[in-house]
mmCIF file with all atom_site columns, C-alpha atoms in Angstrom:
data_model
loop_
_atom_site.group_PDB
_atom_site.id
_atom_site.type_symbol
_atom_site.label_atom_id
_atom_site.label_alt_id
_atom_site.label_comp_id
_atom_site.label_asym_id
_atom_site.label_entity_id
_atom_site.label_seq_id
_atom_site.pdbx_PDB_ins_code
_atom_site.Cartn_x
_atom_site.Cartn_y
_atom_site.Cartn_z
_atom_site.occupancy
_atom_site.B_iso_or_equiv
_atom_site.pdbx_formal_charge
_atom_site.auth_seq_id
_atom_site.auth_comp_id
_atom_site.auth_asym_id
_atom_site.auth_atom_id
_atom_site.pdbx_PDB_model_num
ATOM 1   C CA . MET A 1 1   ? -0.101  0.113   -0.092  1.00 51.00 ? 1   MET A CA 1
ATOM 2   C CA . GLU A 1 2   ? 1.463   3.831   -1.150  1.00 55.00 ? 2   GLU A CA 1
ATOM 3   C CA . GLY A 1 3   ? 0.355   7.171   -0.621  1.00 60.00 ? 3   GLY A CA 1
ATOM 4   C CA . GLY A 1 4   ? 1.838   8.412   2.798   1.00 75.00 ? 4   GLY A CA 1
ATOM 5   C CA . ASP A 1 5   ? 0.242   10.953  4.846   1.00 84.00 ? 5   ASP A CA 1
ATOM 6   C CA . SER A 1 6   ? -3.205  10.742  3.520   1.00 83.00 ? 6   SER A CA 1
ATOM 7   C CA . LEU A 1 7   ? -3.808  7.665   2.760   1.00 87.00 ? 7   LEU A CA 1
ATOM 8   C CA . LYS A 1 8   ? -2.896  6.697   6.422   1.00 89.00 ? 8   LYS A CA 1
ATOM 9   C CA . LYS A 1 9   ? -5.629  9.294   7.088   1.00 88.00 ? 9   LYS A CA 1
ATOM 10  C CA . SER A 1 10  ? -8.211  7.860   5.297   1.00 87.00 ? 10  SER A CA 1
ATOM 11  C CA . LEU A 1 11  ? -7.648  4.348   6.107   1.00 89.00 ? 11  LEU A CA 1
ATOM 12  C CA . SER A 1 12  ? -7.655  5.073   9.603   1.00 91.00 ? 12  SER A CA 1
ATOM 13  C CA . SER A 1 13  ? -10.616 7.189   9.559   1.00 88.00 ? 13  SER A CA 1
ATOM 14  C CA . LEU A 1 14  ? -12.429 3.785   7.976   1.00 88.00 ? 14  LEU A CA 1
ATOM 15  C CA . HIS A 1 15  ? -11.132 1.779   9.806   1.00 89.00 ? 15  HIS A CA 1
ATOM 16  C CA . ASP A 1 16  ? -12.702 4.102   13.540  1.00 90.00 ? 16  ASP A CA 1
ATOM 17  C CA . VAL A 1 17  ? -16.159 3.956   11.545  1.00 87.00 ? 17  VAL A CA 1
ATOM 18  C CA . ILE A 1 18  ? -16.026 -0.291  11.088  1.00 85.00 ? 18  ILE A CA 1
ATOM 19  C CA . ASP A 1 19  ? -14.951 -0.339  14.299  1.00 87.00 ? 19  ASP A CA 1
ATOM 20  C CA . GLY A 1 20  ? -17.226 1.884   15.809  1.00 86.00 ? 20  GLY A CA 1
ATOM 21  C CA . LYS A 1 21  ? -15.206 4.583   17.305  1.00 90.00 ? 21  LYS A CA 1
ATOM 22  C CA . ILE A 1 22  ? -16.830 7.266   14.753  1.00 88.00 ? 22  ILE A CA 1
ATOM 23  C CA . GLY A 1 23  ? -19.682 7.549   13.008  1.00 80.00 ? 23  GLY A CA 1
ATOM 24  C CA . HIS A 1 24  ? -23.353 6.401   13.816  1.00 77.00 ? 24  HIS A CA 1
ATOM 25  C CA . GLY A 1 25  ? -24.478 2.400   14.262  1.00 75.00 ? 25  GLY A CA 1
ATOM 26  C CA . LEU A 1 26  ? -26.080 1.539   11.390  1.00 72.00 ? 26  LEU A CA 1
ATOM 27  C CA . GLU A 1 27  ? -22.263 2.769   9.104   1.00 77.00 ? 27  GLU A CA 1
ATOM 28  C CA . THR A 1 28  ? -20.805 0.062   11.623  1.00 79.00 ? 28  THR A CA 1
ATOM 29  C CA . ARG A 1 29  ? -23.170 -2.419  10.787  1.00 78.00 ? 29  ARG A CA 1
ATOM 30  C CA . VAL A 1 30  ? -23.106 -2.046  6.992   1.00 78.00 ? 30  VAL A CA 1
ATOM 31  C CA . LEU A 1 31  ? -19.711 -1.770  6.987   1.00 82.00 ? 31  LEU A CA 1
ATOM 32  C CA . GLN A 1 32  ? -18.752 -5.207  8.898   1.00 80.00 ? 32  GLN A CA 1
ATOM 33  C CA . GLY A 1 33  ? -17.832 -7.213  5.733   1.00 83.00 ? 33  GLY A CA 1
ATOM 34  C CA . LEU A 1 34  ? -15.463 -4.519  4.367   1.00 87.00 ? 34  LEU A CA 1
ATOM 35  C CA . HIS A 1 35  ? -12.056 -4.837  3.873   1.00 88.00 ? 35  HIS A CA 1
ATOM 36  C CA . VAL A 1 36  ? -9.180  -3.451  2.019   1.00 90.00 ? 36  VAL A CA 1
ATOM 37  C CA . THR A 1 37  ? -7.697  -5.158  -0.559  1.00 92.00 ? 37  THR A CA 1
ATOM 38  C CA . HIS A 1 38  ? -5.683  -2.375  -2.283  1.00 92.00 ? 38  HIS A CA 1
ATOM 39  C CA . ALA A 1 39  ? -5.017  1.450   -1.549  1.00 91.00 ? 39  ALA A CA 1
ATOM 40  C CA . GLU A 1 40  ? -2.648  3.937   -2.751  1.00 88.00 ? 40  GLU A CA 1
ATOM 41  C CA . ARG A 1 41  ? -3.148  7.289   -2.867  1.00 81.00 ? 41  ARG A CA 1
ATOM 42  C CA . ILE A 1 42  ? -5.675  8.175   -5.413  1.00 81.00 ? 42  ILE A CA 1
ATOM 43  C CA . PHE A 1 43  ? -6.858  4.518   -5.476  1.00 87.00 ? 43  PHE A CA 1
ATOM 44  C CA . MET A 1 44  ? -8.424  2.197   -2.832  1.00 89.00 ? 44  MET A CA 1
ATOM 45  C CA . ARG A 1 45  ? -10.078 -0.864  -3.889  1.00 90.00 ? 45  ARG A CA 1
ATOM 46  C CA . PHE A 1 46  ? -12.599 -3.211  -1.189  1.00 90.00 ? 46  PHE A CA 1
ATOM 47  C CA . ASP A 1 47  ? -13.350 -6.710  -0.897  1.00 89.00 ? 47  ASP A CA 1
ATOM 48  C CA . PHE A 1 48  ? -16.992 -6.502  0.670   1.00 85.00 ? 48  PHE A CA 1
ATOM 49  C CA . LEU A 1 49  ? -19.336 -8.950  1.960   1.00 82.00 ? 49  LEU A CA 1
ATOM 50  C CA . VAL A 1 50  ? -23.337 -7.606  1.309   1.00 72.00 ? 50  VAL A CA 1
ATOM 51  C CA . PRO A 1 51  ? -25.077 -8.197  5.003   1.00 68.00 ? 51  PRO A CA 1
ATOM 52  C CA . ASN A 1 52  ? -27.033 -10.519 5.190   1.00 68.00 ? 52  ASN A CA 1
ATOM 53  C CA . ALA A 1 53  ? -30.245 -8.534  4.433   1.00 54.00 ? 53  ALA A CA 1
ATOM 54  C CA . VAL A 1 54  ? -29.301 -8.647  0.829   1.00 51.00 ? 54  VAL A CA 1
ATOM 55  C CA . SER A 1 55  ? -26.746 -11.351 1.088   1.00 60.00 ? 55  SER A CA 1
ATOM 56  C CA . GLU A 1 56  ? -24.179 -10.599 -2.191  1.00 77.00 ? 56  GLU A CA 1
ATOM 57  C CA . HIS A 1 57  ? -20.129 -10.963 -2.617  1.00 82.00 ? 57  HIS A CA 1
ATOM 58  C CA . VAL A 1 58  ? -19.383 -8.062  -4.578  1.00 84.00 ? 58  VAL A CA 1
ATOM 59  C CA . GLU A 1 59  ? -15.733 -6.175  -5.177  1.00 89.00 ? 59  GLU A CA 1
ATOM 60  C CA . ILE A 1 60  ? -16.231 -2.596  -4.976  1.00 89.00 ? 60  ILE A CA 1
ATOM 61  C CA . GLU A 1 61  ? -13.470 -0.082  -7.117  1.00 91.00 ? 61  GLU A CA 1
ATOM 62  C CA . SER A 1 62  ? -12.884 3.551   -6.367  1.00 89.00 ? 62  SER A CA 1
ATOM 63  C CA . LYS A 1 63  ? -11.049 6.107   -8.114  1.00 90.00 ? 63  LYS A CA 1
ATOM 64  C CA . VAL A 1 64  ? -10.151 10.516  -6.991  1.00 87.00 ? 64  VAL A CA 1
ATOM 65  C CA . GLY A 1 65  ? -10.219 11.046  -10.364 1.00 86.00 ? 65  GLY A CA 1
ATOM 66  C CA . ALA A 1 66  ? -9.230  14.773  -9.709  1.00 86.00 ? 66  ALA A CA 1
ATOM 67  C CA . ASN A 1 67  ? -8.024  16.947  -6.887  1.00 83.00 ? 67  ASN A CA 1
ATOM 68  C CA . ARG A 1 68  ? -8.647  20.435  -7.712  1.00 84.00 ? 68  ARG A CA 1
ATOM 69  C CA . GLY A 1 69  ? -7.774  22.131  -4.200  1.00 81.00 ? 69  GLY A CA 1
ATOM 70  C CA . LYS A 1 70  ? -10.830 22.058  -2.011  1.00 84.00 ? 70  LYS A CA 1
ATOM 71  C CA . LEU A 1 71  ? -13.285 19.860  -4.886  1.00 88.00 ? 71  LEU A CA 1
ATOM 72  C CA . VAL A 1 72  ? -12.199 16.321  -5.233  1.00 87.00 ? 72  VAL A CA 1
ATOM 73  C CA . HIS A 1 73  ? -14.101 13.994  -7.666  1.00 91.00 ? 73  HIS A CA 1
ATOM 74  C CA . VAL A 1 74  ? -14.571 10.505  -7.078  1.00 90.00 ? 74  VAL A CA 1
ATOM 75  C CA . ALA A 1 75  ? -16.006 7.715   -9.071  1.00 93.00 ? 75  ALA A CA 1
ATOM 76  C CA . VAL A 1 76  ? -16.898 4.396   -7.640  1.00 92.00 ? 76  VAL A CA 1
ATOM 77  C CA . GLU A 1 77  ? -17.797 0.400   -9.141  1.00 92.00 ? 77  GLU A CA 1
ATOM 78  C CA . VAL A 1 78  ? -19.604 -2.022  -7.471  1.00 89.00 ? 78  VAL A CA 1
ATOM 79  C CA . ARG A 1 79  ? -19.146 -5.392  -9.305  1.00 89.00 ? 79  ARG A CA 1
ATOM 80  C CA . ARG A 1 80  ? -20.430 -8.757  -8.233  1.00 85.00 ? 80  ARG A CA 1
ATOM 81  C CA . LYS A 1 81  ? -17.351 -11.004 -7.344  1.00 85.00 ? 81  LYS A CA 1
ATOM 82  C CA . GLY A 1 82  ? -17.637 -13.758 -9.142  1.00 85.00 ? 82  GLY A CA 1
ATOM 83  C CA . ASN A 1 83  ? -18.184 -12.627 -12.587 1.00 89.00 ? 83  ASN A CA 1
ATOM 84  C CA . GLY A 1 84  ? -16.484 -8.747  -12.770 1.00 88.00 ? 84  GLY A CA 1
ATOM 85  C CA . GLU A 1 85  ? -20.728 -7.806  -13.570 1.00 89.00 ? 85  GLU A CA 1
ATOM 86  C CA . VAL A 1 86  ? -20.781 -4.010  -12.953 1.00 90.00 ? 86  VAL A CA 1
ATOM 87  C CA . ILE A 1 87  ? -23.911 -3.931  -10.079 1.00 86.00 ? 87  ILE A CA 1
ATOM 88  C CA . ALA A 1 88  ? -23.616 0.079   -9.477  1.00 86.00 ? 88  ALA A CA 1
ATOM 89  C CA . VAL A 1 89  ? -21.686 2.907   -10.608 1.00 91.00 ? 89  VAL A CA 1
ATOM 90  C CA . GLY A 1 90  ? -21.246 5.965   -8.361  1.00 91.00 ? 90  GLY A CA 1
ATOM 91  C CA . LYS A 1 91  ? -19.822 9.345   -9.056  1.00 92.00 ? 91  LYS A CA 1
ATOM 92  C CA . LEU A 1 92  ? -19.207 12.820  -7.094  1.00 90.00 ? 92  LEU A CA 1
ATOM 93  C CA . TRP A 1 93  ? -17.402 15.891  -6.202  1.00 89.00 ? 93  TRP A CA 1
ATOM 94  C CA . LYS A 1 94  ? -17.193 16.784  -2.703  1.00 84.00 ? 94  LYS A CA 1
ATOM 95  C CA . ALA A 1 95  ? -16.219 19.998  -1.171  1.00 85.00 ? 95  ALA A CA 1
ATOM 96  C CA . VAL A 1 96  ? -13.674 19.217  1.599   1.00 78.00 ? 96  VAL A CA 1
ATOM 97  C CA . ASN A 1 97  ? -13.456 22.521  4.380   1.00 76.00 ? 97  ASN A CA 1
ATOM 98  C CA . LYS A 1 98  ? -11.669 21.938  7.980   1.00 70.00 ? 98  LYS A CA 1
ATOM 99  C CA . LEU A 1 99  ? -13.876 19.612  9.549   1.00 67.00 ? 99  LEU A CA 1
ATOM 100 C CA . THR A 1 100 ? -14.001 17.537  6.199   1.00 61.00 ? 100 THR A CA 1
ATOM 101 C CA . PRO A 1 101 ? -12.367 13.858  7.507   1.00 61.00 ? 101 PRO A CA 1
ATOM 102 C CA . GLN A 1 102 ? -9.209  13.202  5.496   1.00 56.00 ? 102 GLN A CA 1
#
């Protein structure tokens, strides 16, 4: 895993949510099956076992497409683990300020 301090902070924040140290109880329950399989400065890949309510094994890939100072563009793809079929795609621009976790 490569990337430096910002990557370490992101992974630490993610693990804090998964462990229930920050965030809401719902986030903790939903993210229990999430495992980081690869992480770089602008790219993360996860293995995620969806909770029994949905009962579907998926792979999640996220990429930072652009970083424009206080604006960050992120794209996320969710695929079936077995055959790679794309189930969902999400894209967003995120405004970063001093209160936003990095």
